[in-house]
């Protein structure tokens, strides 16, 4: 059971398979806007829903995400299906929040995937900075881009810069952005501007690794 959207583009140079966060599926405005903007920059984007989100769509009833093992299995199956059925392109994986975390956990296990992009990585649960989710990030071998809001409650800039992370990880911060990348009005920044910046970071990261 696959629920997949493909954002095709003219003269694609790479493919990015993006997973959604815990509370909203591929239909969420953030996911759609990121996909559209990347597709305008010659990156083919594939969005998909995890099985629990498909059930939410079908029943209209909220439910928690599946266990990590089930999420990772489905993610890897989507990658295999897409790469088998579509034109051959340099492939990257990634996601928003939980989806980004799953991508980082899969990254080193998928031979045909070059790197990953995590948008708002959940370094720890909000209010629980001692419960970090960084162990696997210390030994990551493949390249990973993390784009993080400076005041993200899942990992603020002043916390994240002190973590011991693999030297294959590139960190980029969005001025005054929260977990959804939304800045406060007084900052002078805008959500649309941050989505544009995220797109630029992502395109540059991908292009530098396929040259």
PDB file of N, CA and C in Angstrom, residues 61-114:
ATOM      1  N   UNK A  61      -9.614   9.504  11.849  1.00  0.00           N
ATOM      2  CA  UNK A  61      -9.320   9.390  13.271  1.00  0.00           C
ATOM      3  C   UNK A  61      -7.814   9.480  13.510  1.00  0.00           C
ATOM      4  N   UNK A  62      -7.444  10.326  14.481  1.00  0.00           N
ATOM      5  CA  UNK A  62      -6.029  10.494  14.797  1.00  0.00           C
ATOM      6  C   UNK A  62      -5.460   9.226  15.426  1.00  0.00           C
ATOM      7  N   UNK A  63      -4.175   8.984  15.163  1.00  0.00           N
ATOM      8  CA  UNK A  63      -3.479   7.859  15.772  1.00  0.00           C
ATOM      9  C   UNK A  63      -2.008   8.201  15.795  1.00  0.00           C
ATOM     10  N   UNK A  64      -1.265   7.604  16.721  1.00  0.00           N
ATOM     11  CA  UNK A  64       0.176   7.910  16.805  1.00  0.00           C
ATOM     12  C   UNK A  64       0.934   7.243  15.669  1.00  0.00           C
ATOM     13  N   UNK A  65       2.144   7.696  15.410  1.00  0.00           N
ATOM     14  CA  UNK A  65       2.970   7.036  14.394  1.00  0.00           C
ATOM     15  C   UNK A  65       3.262   5.597  14.771  1.00  0.00           C
ATOM     16  N   UNK A  66       3.553   4.797  13.764  1.00  0.00           N
ATOM     17  CA  UNK A  66       3.979   3.421  14.002  1.00  0.00           C
ATOM     18  C   UNK A  66       5.363   3.423  14.647  1.00  0.00           C
ATOM     19  N   UNK A  67       5.778   2.273  15.125  1.00  0.00           N
ATOM     20  CA  UNK A  67       7.122   2.126  15.680  1.00  0.00           C
ATOM     21  C   UNK A  67       8.164   2.377  14.587  1.00  0.00           C
ATOM     22  N   UNK A  68       9.358   2.774  15.023  1.00  0.00           N
ATOM     23  CA  UNK A  68      10.412   3.127  14.075  1.00  0.00           C
ATOM     24  C   UNK A  68      10.694   2.002  13.084  1.00  0.00           C
ATOM     25  N   UNK A  69      10.672   0.752  13.535  1.00  0.00           N
ATOM     26  CA  UNK A  69      10.988  -0.364  12.656  1.00  0.00           C
ATOM     27  C   UNK A  69      10.035  -0.424  11.467  1.00  0.00           C
ATOM     28  N   UNK A  70       8.760  -0.177  11.722  1.00  0.00           N
ATOM     29  CA  UNK A  70       7.753  -0.212  10.646  1.00  0.00           C
ATOM     30  C   UNK A  70       7.915   0.994   9.721  1.00  0.00           C
ATOM     31  N   UNK A  71       8.209   2.157  10.306  1.00  0.00           N
ATOM     32  CA  UNK A  71       8.419   3.354   9.492  1.00  0.00           C
ATOM     33  C   UNK A  71       9.627   3.167   8.573  1.00  0.00           C
ATOM     34  N   UNK A  72      10.716   2.639   9.132  1.00  0.00           N
ATOM     35  CA  UNK A  72      11.927   2.443   8.348  1.00  0.00           C
ATOM     36  C   UNK A  72      11.715   1.425   7.237  1.00  0.00           C
ATOM     37  N   UNK A  73      10.970   0.384   7.514  1.00  0.00           N
ATOM     38  CA  UNK A  73      10.705  -0.635   6.498  1.00  0.00           C
ATOM     39  C   UNK A  73       9.902  -0.038   5.344  1.00  0.00           C
ATOM     40  N   UNK A  74       8.881   0.750   5.686  1.00  0.00           N
ATOM     41  CA  UNK A  74       8.066   1.348   4.635  1.00  0.00           C
ATOM     42  C   UNK A  74       8.874   2.352   3.815  1.00  0.00           C
ATOM     43  N   UNK A  75       9.677   3.165   4.497  1.00  0.00           N
ATOM     44  CA  UNK A  75      10.515   4.155   3.825  1.00  0.00           C
ATOM     45  C   UNK A  75      11.437   3.452   2.823  1.00  0.00           C
ATOM     46  N   UNK A  76      12.099   2.395   3.259  1.00  0.00           N
ATOM     47  CA  UNK A  76      13.026   1.674   2.380  1.00  0.00           C
ATOM     48  C   UNK A  76      12.284   1.030   1.214  1.00  0.00           C
ATOM     49  N   UNK A  77      11.049   0.577   1.440  1.00  0.00           N
ATOM     50  CA  UNK A  77      10.248  -0.007   0.362  1.00  0.00           C
ATOM     51  C   UNK A  77       9.857   1.052  -0.666  1.00  0.00           C
ATOM     52  N   UNK A  78       9.546   2.258  -0.196  1.00  0.00           N
ATOM     53  CA  UNK A  78       9.235   3.349  -1.115  1.00  0.00           C
ATOM     54  C   UNK A  78      10.449   3.682  -1.975  1.00  0.00           C
ATOM     55  N   UNK A  79      11.610   3.773  -1.341  1.00  0.00           N
ATOM     56  CA  UNK A  79      12.844   4.064  -2.083  1.00  0.00           C
ATOM     57  C   UNK A  79      13.081   2.995  -3.149  1.00  0.00           C
ATOM     58  N   UNK A  80      12.926   1.742  -2.793  1.00  0.00           N
ATOM     59  CA  UNK A  80      13.145   0.645  -3.738  1.00  0.00           C
ATOM     60  C   UNK A  80      12.150   0.704  -4.889  1.00  0.00           C
ATOM     61  N   UNK A  81      10.893   0.975  -4.570  1.00  0.00           N
ATOM     62  CA  UNK A  81       9.841   1.033  -5.586  1.00  0.00           C
ATOM     63  C   UNK A  81      10.082   2.189  -6.554  1.00  0.00           C
ATOM     64  N   UNK A  82      10.412   3.350  -6.020  1.00  0.00           N
ATOM     65  CA  UNK A  82      10.623   4.537  -6.858  1.00  0.00           C
ATOM     66  C   UNK A  82      11.833   4.352  -7.764  1.00  0.00           C
ATOM     67  N   UNK A  83      12.923   3.867  -7.200  1.00  0.00           N
ATOM     68  CA  UNK A  83      14.141   3.709  -7.996  1.00  0.00           C
ATOM     69  C   UNK A  83      13.996   2.618  -9.050  1.00  0.00           C
ATOM     70  N   UNK A  84      13.139   1.647  -8.790  1.00  0.00           N
ATOM     71  CA  UNK A  84      12.933   0.568  -9.755  1.00  0.00           C
ATOM     72  C   UNK A  84      12.001   0.980 -10.891  1.00  0.00           C
ATOM     73  N   UNK A  85      11.027   1.835 -10.602  1.00  0.00           N
ATOM     74  CA  UNK A  85       9.976   2.146 -11.571  1.00  0.00           C
ATOM     75  C   UNK A  85      10.200   3.445 -12.336  1.00  0.00           C
ATOM     76  N   UNK A  86      11.072   4.322 -11.822  1.00  0.00           N
ATOM     77  CA  UNK A  86      11.265   5.608 -12.485  1.00  0.00           C
ATOM     78  C   UNK A  86      12.657   5.693 -13.115  1.00  0.00           C
ATOM     79  N   UNK A  87      12.847   6.700 -13.942  1.00  0.00           N
ATOM     80  CA  UNK A  87      14.126   6.878 -14.618  1.00  0.00           C
ATOM     81  C   UNK A  87      15.254   6.977 -13.602  1.00  0.00           C
ATOM     82  N   UNK A  88      16.410   6.483 -13.985  1.00  0.00           N
ATOM     83  CA  UNK A  88      17.566   6.485 -13.095  1.00  0.00           C
ATOM     84  C   UNK A  88      18.049   7.913 -12.867  1.00  0.00           C
ATOM     85  N   UNK A  89      18.131   8.310 -11.602  1.00  0.00           N
ATOM     86  CA  UNK A  89      18.619   9.631 -11.213  1.00  0.00           C
ATOM     87  C   UNK A  89      19.427   9.488  -9.927  1.00  0.00           C
ATOM     88  N   UNK A  90      20.411  10.370  -9.699  1.00  0.00           N
ATOM     89  CA  UNK A  90      21.071  10.389  -8.383  1.00  0.00           C
ATOM     90  C   UNK A  90      20.000  10.590  -7.311  1.00  0.00           C
ATOM     91  N   UNK A  91      19.997   9.736  -6.302  1.00  0.00           N
ATOM     92  CA  UNK A  91      18.891   9.723  -5.336  1.00  0.00           C
ATOM     93  C   UNK A  91      19.334  10.140  -3.939  1.00  0.00           C
ATOM     94  N   UNK A  92      18.510  11.001  -3.347  1.00  0.00           N
ATOM     95  CA  UNK A  92      18.684  11.461  -1.972  1.00  0.00           C
ATOM     96  C   UNK A  92      17.377  11.181  -1.229  1.00  0.00           C
ATOM     97  N   UNK A  93      17.474  11.038   0.093  1.00  0.00           N
ATOM     98  CA  UNK A  93      16.286  10.874   0.917  1.00  0.00           C
ATOM     99  C   UNK A  93      16.266  11.972   1.967  1.00  0.00           C
ATOM    100  N   UNK A  94      15.127  12.142   2.607  1.00  0.00           N
ATOM    101  CA  UNK A  94      15.040  13.168   3.637  1.00  0.00           C
ATOM    102  C   UNK A  94      13.644  13.242   4.212  1.00  0.00           C
ATOM    103  N   UNK A  95      13.416  14.319   4.959  1.00  0.00           N
ATOM    104  CA  UNK A  95      12.090  14.472   5.535  1.00  0.00           C
ATOM    105  C   UNK A  95      12.015  15.600   6.537  1.00  0.00           C
ATOM    106  N   UNK A  96      10.795  15.850   6.964  1.00  0.00           N
ATOM    107  CA  UNK A  96      10.507  16.858   7.972  1.00  0.00           C
ATOM    108  C   UNK A  96      10.429  16.188   9.334  1.00  0.00           C
ATOM    109  N   UNK A  97      11.158  16.715  10.295  1.00  0.00           N
ATOM    110  CA  UNK A  97      11.089  16.260  11.687  1.00  0.00           C
ATOM    111  C   UNK A  97      11.251  14.739  11.780  1.00  0.00           C
ATOM    112  N   UNK A  98      10.213  14.006  12.195  1.00  0.00           N
ATOM    113  CA  UNK A  98      10.303  12.561  12.325  1.00  0.00           C
ATOM    114  C   UNK A  98      10.731  11.906  11.027  1.00  0.00           C
ATOM    115  N   UNK A  99      10.204  12.390   9.919  1.00  0.00           N
ATOM    116  CA  UNK A  99      10.577  11.827   8.624  1.00  0.00           C
ATOM    117  C   UNK A  99      12.046  12.021   8.332  1.00  0.00           C
ATOM    118  N   UNK A 100      12.589  13.173   8.727  1.00  0.00           N
ATOM    119  CA  UNK A 100      14.009  13.419   8.564  1.00  0.00           C
ATOM    120  C   UNK A 100      14.845  12.500   9.435  1.00  0.00           C
ATOM    121  N   UNK A 101      14.362  12.270  10.636  1.00  0.00           N
ATOM    122  CA  UNK A 101      15.078  11.356  11.533  1.00  0.00           C
ATOM    123  C   UNK A 101      15.123   9.943  10.941  1.00  0.00           C
ATOM    124  N   UNK A 102      13.992   9.488  10.398  1.00  0.00           N
ATOM    125  CA  UNK A 102      13.971   8.164   9.767  1.00  0.00           C
ATOM    126  C   UNK A 102      14.959   8.108   8.601  1.00  0.00           C
ATOM    127  N   UNK A 103      15.032   9.198   7.827  1.00  0.00           N
ATOM    128  CA  UNK A 103      15.972   9.235   6.702  1.00  0.00           C
ATOM    129  C   UNK A 103      17.415   9.086   7.183  1.00  0.00           C
ATOM    130  N   UNK A 104      17.747   9.750   8.296  1.00  0.00           N
ATOM    131  CA  UNK A 104      19.113   9.657   8.802  1.00  0.00           C
ATOM    132  C   UNK A 104      19.426   8.251   9.317  1.00  0.00           C
ATOM    133  N   UNK A 105      18.421   7.570   9.833  1.00  0.00           N
ATOM    134  CA  UNK A 105      18.625   6.207  10.332  1.00  0.00           C
ATOM    135  C   UNK A 105      18.785   5.201   9.195  1.00  0.00           C
ATOM    136  N   UNK A 106      18.204   5.511   8.038  1.00  0.00           N
ATOM    137  CA  UNK A 106      18.296   4.628   6.873  1.00  0.00           C
ATOM    138  C   UNK A 106      19.536   4.888   6.032  1.00  0.00           C
ATOM    139  N   UNK A 107      20.016   6.110   6.070  1.00  0.00           N
ATOM    140  CA  UNK A 107      20.974   6.610   5.092  1.00  0.00           C
ATOM    141  C   UNK A 107      22.130   5.677   4.799  1.00  0.00           C
ATOM    142  N   UNK A 108      22.835   5.248   5.809  1.00  0.00           N
ATOM    143  CA  UNK A 108      24.033   4.428   5.591  1.00  0.00           C
ATOM    144  C   UNK A 108      23.711   2.995   5.172  1.00  0.00           C
ATOM    145  N   UNK A 109      22.441   2.612   5.201  1.00  0.00           N
ATOM    146  CA  UNK A 109      22.055   1.236   4.854  1.00  0.00           C
ATOM    147  C   UNK A 109      21.615   1.092   3.405  1.00  0.00           C
ATOM    148  N   UNK A 110      21.397   2.203   2.703  1.00  0.00           N
ATOM    149  CA  UNK A 110      20.870   2.158   1.340  1.00  0.00           C
ATOM    150  C   UNK A 110      21.992   2.460   0.342  1.00  0.00           C
ATOM    151  N   UNK A 111      22.407   1.444  -0.393  1.00  0.00           N
ATOM    152  CA  UNK A 111      23.558   1.575  -1.287  1.00  0.00           C
ATOM    153  C   UNK A 111      23.360   2.605  -2.391  1.00  0.00           C
ATOM    154  N   UNK A 112      22.131   2.737  -2.881  1.00  0.00           N
ATOM    155  CA  UNK A 112      21.884   3.600  -4.036  1.00  0.00           C
ATOM    156  C   UNK A 112      21.551   5.035  -3.648  1.00  0.00           C
ATOM    157  N   UNK A 113      21.579   5.344  -2.361  1.00  0.00           N
ATOM    158  CA  UNK A 113      21.252   6.700  -1.906  1.00  0.00           C
ATOM    159  C   UNK A 113      22.537   7.445  -1.578  1.00  0.00           C
ATOM    160  N   UNK A 114      22.655   8.659  -2.111  1.00  0.00           N
ATOM    161  CA  UNK A 114      23.895   9.431  -1.975  1.00  0.00           C
ATOM    162  C   UNK A 114      23.979  10.174  -0.650  1.00  0.00           C
TER     163      UNK A 114
END
